[in-house]
Short mmCIF file of C-alpha atoms in Angstrom, two decimals:
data_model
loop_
_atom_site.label_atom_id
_atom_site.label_comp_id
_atom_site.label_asym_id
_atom_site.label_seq_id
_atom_site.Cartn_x
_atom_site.Cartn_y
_atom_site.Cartn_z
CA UNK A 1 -39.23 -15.14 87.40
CA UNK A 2 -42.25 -15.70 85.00
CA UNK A 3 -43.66 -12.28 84.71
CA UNK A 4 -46.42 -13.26 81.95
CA UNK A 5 -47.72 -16.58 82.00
CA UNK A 6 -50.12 -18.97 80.47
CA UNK A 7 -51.09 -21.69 82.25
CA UNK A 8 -53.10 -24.04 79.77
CA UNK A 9 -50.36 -25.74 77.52
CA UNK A 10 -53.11 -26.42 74.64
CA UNK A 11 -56.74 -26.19 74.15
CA UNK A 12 -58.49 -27.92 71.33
CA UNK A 13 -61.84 -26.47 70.36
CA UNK A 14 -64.65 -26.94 67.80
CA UNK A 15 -65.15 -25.30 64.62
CA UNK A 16 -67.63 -22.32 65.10
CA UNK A 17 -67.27 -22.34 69.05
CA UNK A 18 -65.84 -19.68 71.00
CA UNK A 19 -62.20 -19.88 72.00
CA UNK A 20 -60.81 -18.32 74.69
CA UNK A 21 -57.26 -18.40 75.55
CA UNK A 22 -56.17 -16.67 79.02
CA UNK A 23 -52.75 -14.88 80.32
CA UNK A 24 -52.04 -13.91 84.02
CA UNK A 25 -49.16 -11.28 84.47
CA UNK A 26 -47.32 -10.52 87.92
CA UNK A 27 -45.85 -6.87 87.18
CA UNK A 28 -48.58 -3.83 87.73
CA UNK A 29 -46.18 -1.37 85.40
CA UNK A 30 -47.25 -2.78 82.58
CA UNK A 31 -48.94 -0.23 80.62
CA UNK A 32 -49.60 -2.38 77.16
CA UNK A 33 -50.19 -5.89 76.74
CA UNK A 34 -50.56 -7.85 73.28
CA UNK A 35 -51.78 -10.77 71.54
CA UNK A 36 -49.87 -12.74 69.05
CA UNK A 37 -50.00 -15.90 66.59
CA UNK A 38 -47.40 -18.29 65.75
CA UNK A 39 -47.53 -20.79 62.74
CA UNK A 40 -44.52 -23.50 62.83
CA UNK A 41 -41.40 -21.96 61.47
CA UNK A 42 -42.46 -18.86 61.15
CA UNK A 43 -42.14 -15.58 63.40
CA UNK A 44 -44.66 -14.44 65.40
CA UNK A 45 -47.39 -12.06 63.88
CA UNK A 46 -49.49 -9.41 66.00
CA UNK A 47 -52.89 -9.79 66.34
CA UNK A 48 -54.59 -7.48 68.79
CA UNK A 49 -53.68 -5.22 71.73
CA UNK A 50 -54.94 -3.39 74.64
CA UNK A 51 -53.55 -0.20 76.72
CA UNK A 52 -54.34 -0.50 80.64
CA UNK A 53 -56.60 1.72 80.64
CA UNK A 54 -59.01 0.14 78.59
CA UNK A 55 -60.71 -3.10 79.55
CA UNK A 56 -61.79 -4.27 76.58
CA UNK A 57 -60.84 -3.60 72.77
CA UNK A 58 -61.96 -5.57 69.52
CA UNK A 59 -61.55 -6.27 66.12
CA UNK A 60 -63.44 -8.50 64.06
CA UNK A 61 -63.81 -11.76 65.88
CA UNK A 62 -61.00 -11.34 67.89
CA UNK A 63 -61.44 -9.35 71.22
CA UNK A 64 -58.60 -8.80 74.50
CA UNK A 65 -60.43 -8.35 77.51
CA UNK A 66 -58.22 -6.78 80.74
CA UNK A 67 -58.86 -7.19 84.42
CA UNK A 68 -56.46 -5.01 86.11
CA UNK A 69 -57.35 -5.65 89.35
CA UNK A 70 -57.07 -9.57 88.67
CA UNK A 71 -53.90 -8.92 86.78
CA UNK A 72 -55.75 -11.40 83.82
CA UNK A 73 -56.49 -10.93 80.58
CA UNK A 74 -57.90 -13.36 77.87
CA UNK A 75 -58.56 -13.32 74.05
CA UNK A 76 -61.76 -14.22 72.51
CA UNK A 77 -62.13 -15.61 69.31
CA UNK A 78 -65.61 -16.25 67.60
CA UNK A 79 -66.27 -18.08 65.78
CA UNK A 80 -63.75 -20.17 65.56
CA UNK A 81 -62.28 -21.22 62.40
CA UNK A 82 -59.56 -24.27 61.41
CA UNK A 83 -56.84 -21.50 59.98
CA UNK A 84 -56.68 -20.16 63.95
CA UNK A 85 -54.70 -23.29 64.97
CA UNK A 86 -51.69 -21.90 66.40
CA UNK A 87 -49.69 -20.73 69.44
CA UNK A 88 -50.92 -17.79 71.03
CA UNK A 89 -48.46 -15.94 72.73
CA UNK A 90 -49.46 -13.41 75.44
CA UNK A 91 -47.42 -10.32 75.79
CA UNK A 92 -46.45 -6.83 78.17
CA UNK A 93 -44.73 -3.92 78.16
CA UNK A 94 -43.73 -1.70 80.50
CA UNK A 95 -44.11 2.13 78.90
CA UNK A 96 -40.84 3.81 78.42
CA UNK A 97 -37.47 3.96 76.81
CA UNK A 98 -36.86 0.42 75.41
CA UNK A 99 -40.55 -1.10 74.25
CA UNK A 100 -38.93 -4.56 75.18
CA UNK A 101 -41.68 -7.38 75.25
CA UNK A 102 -41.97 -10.13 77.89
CA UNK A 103 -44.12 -12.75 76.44
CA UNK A 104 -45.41 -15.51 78.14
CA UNK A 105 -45.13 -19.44 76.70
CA UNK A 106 -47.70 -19.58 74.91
CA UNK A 107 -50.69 -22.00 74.24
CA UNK A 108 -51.83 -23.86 71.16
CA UNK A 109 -54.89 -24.16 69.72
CA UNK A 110 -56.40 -26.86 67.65
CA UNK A 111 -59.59 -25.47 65.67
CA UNK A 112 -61.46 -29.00 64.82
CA UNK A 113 -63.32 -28.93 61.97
CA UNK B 1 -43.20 -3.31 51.41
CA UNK B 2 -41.28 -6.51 52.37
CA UNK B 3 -41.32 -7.58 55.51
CA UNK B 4 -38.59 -8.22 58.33
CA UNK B 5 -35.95 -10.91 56.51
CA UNK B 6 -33.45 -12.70 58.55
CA UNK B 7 -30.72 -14.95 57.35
CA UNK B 8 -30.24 -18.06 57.48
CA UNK B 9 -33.14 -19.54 58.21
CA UNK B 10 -31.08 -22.72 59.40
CA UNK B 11 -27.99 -22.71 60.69
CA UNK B 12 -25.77 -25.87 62.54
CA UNK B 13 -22.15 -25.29 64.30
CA UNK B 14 -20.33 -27.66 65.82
CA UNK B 15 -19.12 -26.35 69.61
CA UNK B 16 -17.08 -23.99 69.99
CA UNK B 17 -17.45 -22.04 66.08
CA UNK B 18 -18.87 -18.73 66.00
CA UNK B 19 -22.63 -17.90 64.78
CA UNK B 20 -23.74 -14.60 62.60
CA UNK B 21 -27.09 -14.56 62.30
CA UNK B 22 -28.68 -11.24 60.34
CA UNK B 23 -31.85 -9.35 60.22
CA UNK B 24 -32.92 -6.74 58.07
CA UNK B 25 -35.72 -4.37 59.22
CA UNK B 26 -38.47 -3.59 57.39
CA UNK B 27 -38.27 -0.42 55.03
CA UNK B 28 -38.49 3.25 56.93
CA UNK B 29 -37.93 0.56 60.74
CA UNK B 30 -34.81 1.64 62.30
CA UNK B 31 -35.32 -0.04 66.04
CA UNK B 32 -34.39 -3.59 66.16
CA UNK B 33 -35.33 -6.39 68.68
CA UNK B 34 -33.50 -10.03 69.13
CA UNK B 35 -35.28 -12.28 71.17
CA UNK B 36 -34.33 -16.12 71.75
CA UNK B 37 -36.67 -18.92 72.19
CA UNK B 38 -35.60 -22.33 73.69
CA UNK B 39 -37.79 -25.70 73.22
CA UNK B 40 -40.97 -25.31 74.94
CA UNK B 41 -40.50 -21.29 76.26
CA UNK B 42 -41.80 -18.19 74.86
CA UNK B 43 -39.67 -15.65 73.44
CA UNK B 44 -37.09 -13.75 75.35
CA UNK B 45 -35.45 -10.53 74.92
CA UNK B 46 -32.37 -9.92 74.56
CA UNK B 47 -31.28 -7.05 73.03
CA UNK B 48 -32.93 -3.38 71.57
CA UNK B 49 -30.87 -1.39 68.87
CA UNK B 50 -31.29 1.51 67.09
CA UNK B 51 -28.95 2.28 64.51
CA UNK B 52 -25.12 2.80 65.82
CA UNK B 53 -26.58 2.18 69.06
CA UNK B 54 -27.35 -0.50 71.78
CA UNK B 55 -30.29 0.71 73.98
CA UNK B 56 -30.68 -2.40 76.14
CA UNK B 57 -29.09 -5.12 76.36
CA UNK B 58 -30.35 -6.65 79.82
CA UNK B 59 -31.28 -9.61 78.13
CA UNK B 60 -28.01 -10.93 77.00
CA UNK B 61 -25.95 -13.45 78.25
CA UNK B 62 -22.41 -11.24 79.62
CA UNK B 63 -20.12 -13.75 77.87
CA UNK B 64 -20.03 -14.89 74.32
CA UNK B 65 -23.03 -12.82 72.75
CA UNK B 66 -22.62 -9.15 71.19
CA UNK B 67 -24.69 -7.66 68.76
CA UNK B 68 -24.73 -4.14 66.31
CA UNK B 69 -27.01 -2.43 63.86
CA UNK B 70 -24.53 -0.34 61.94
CA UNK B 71 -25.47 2.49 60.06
CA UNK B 72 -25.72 0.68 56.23
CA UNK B 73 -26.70 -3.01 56.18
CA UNK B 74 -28.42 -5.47 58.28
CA UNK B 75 -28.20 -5.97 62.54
CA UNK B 76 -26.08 -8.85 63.48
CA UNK B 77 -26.37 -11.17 66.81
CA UNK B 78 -22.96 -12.64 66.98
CA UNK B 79 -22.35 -15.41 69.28
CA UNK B 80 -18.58 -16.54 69.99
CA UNK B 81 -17.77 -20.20 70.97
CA UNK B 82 -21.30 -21.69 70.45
CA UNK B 83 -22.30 -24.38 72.89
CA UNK B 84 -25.09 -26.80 73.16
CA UNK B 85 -27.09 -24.97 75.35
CA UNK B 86 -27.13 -21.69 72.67
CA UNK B 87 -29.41 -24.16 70.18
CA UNK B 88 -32.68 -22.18 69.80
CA UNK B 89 -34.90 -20.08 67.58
CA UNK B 90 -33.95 -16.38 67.09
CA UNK B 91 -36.22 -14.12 66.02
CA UNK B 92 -35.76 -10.55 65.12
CA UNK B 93 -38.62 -7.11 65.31
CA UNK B 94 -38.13 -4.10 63.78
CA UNK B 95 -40.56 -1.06 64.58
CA UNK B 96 -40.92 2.73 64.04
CA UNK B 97 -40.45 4.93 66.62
CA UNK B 98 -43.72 4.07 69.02
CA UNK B 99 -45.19 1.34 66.52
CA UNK B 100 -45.79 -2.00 66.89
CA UNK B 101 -42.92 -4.48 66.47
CA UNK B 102 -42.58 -7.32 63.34
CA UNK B 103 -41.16 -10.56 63.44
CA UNK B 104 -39.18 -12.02 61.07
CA UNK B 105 -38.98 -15.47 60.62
CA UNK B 106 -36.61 -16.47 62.74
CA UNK B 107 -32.83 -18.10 62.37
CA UNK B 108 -32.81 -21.87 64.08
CA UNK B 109 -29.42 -22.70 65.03
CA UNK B 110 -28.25 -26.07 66.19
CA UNK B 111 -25.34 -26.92 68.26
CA UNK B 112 -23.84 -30.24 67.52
#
């Protein structure tokens, strides 16, 4: 049962464009959902995160928007730069005792120059 | 402030041989994640500690897999009797109470 899940494998995008990588969940108790990157052999680093009761929150060129009612949310990233090639891994939590994370399977990105 | 370490990086047993694989939280982090990752999945959890205690553990296998985060030295996923189908990345987080949790890099093992 794929609670998170990303449905495009890989997008490749130019340098300077906008990327925008999307994430649909199933569960409504999720309360928190996050945003991280993944280089080759290494572990995955956090990037950005939202609370459900917020739609939208930013930082820098990266920006999480949530659609509750569409159980979707997407990152932005803009511009786009080479060093963003990586998987993007879409993640929830449901609020609570353990903080466990479900993530979903992620999606690479190729930043062409 | 270094960051989450886990050791080894690599590691290959043959079937049936028992895997340690360690993780060391960051300084001041005393909750602990494991999560697995098989070819072409995202990560899965498997297992919260804190220290001296197992929170949840509804992510691990009920055979074969056991882990601890005792009170001096590093967490340890132990698997018994390896088999092919335990070859994957494991990565550990740490986190502070209500934080945000940190990978480490992650222990491959292989299962000839």
């Amino acid at each position: 049962d794929q609670q998170v899940k990303q449905n495009s494998p890989s997008l490749s995008v130019q340098e300077g464009r906008i990327s925008i990588l999307n994430c649909d969940y199933t569960n409504s108790m999720f309360d928190y959902f996050l945003w991280y990157k993944k280089y080759p052999a290494e572990g995955p680093t956090f990037l950005i995160s939202i609370s459900s009761i917020k739609d939208k929150n930013e930082d820098g060129r990266f920006t999480v928007f949530l659609n509750k009612s569409a159980k979707h949310l997407s990152l932005h990233i803009v511009p786009s730069q080479p060093g963003d090639s990586a998987v993007y891994f879409c993640a929830a939590k449901v609020g609570g005792a353990t903080n466990k994370l479900i993530f979903g399977t992620g999606t690479l990105l190729a930043v062409q120059p | 402030n270094a960051g989450v370490m886990q050791n080894p990086r690599h590691l290959v047993r043959r079937r049936g041989q028992e895997a340690r694989l360690r993780c060391s939280p960051m300084k001041g982090h005393s909750h602990v994640y494991w999560y697995r990752q098989l070819p072409e999945e995202g990560l899965k959890f498997m297992v919260y500690l804190q220290k001296e205690n197992i929170i949840d553990e509804s992510g691990m296998p009920k055979e074969r897999f056991s882990a601890e985060f005792p009170k001096e030295g590093p967490s340890i996923l132990r698997i018994q009797q390896v088999v092919r189908g335990d070859s994957a990345a494991y990565f550990c987080a740490s986190q502070i109470r209500g934080g945000e949790q940190f990978f480490g890099p992650g222990t491959r093992l292989t299962v000839l």
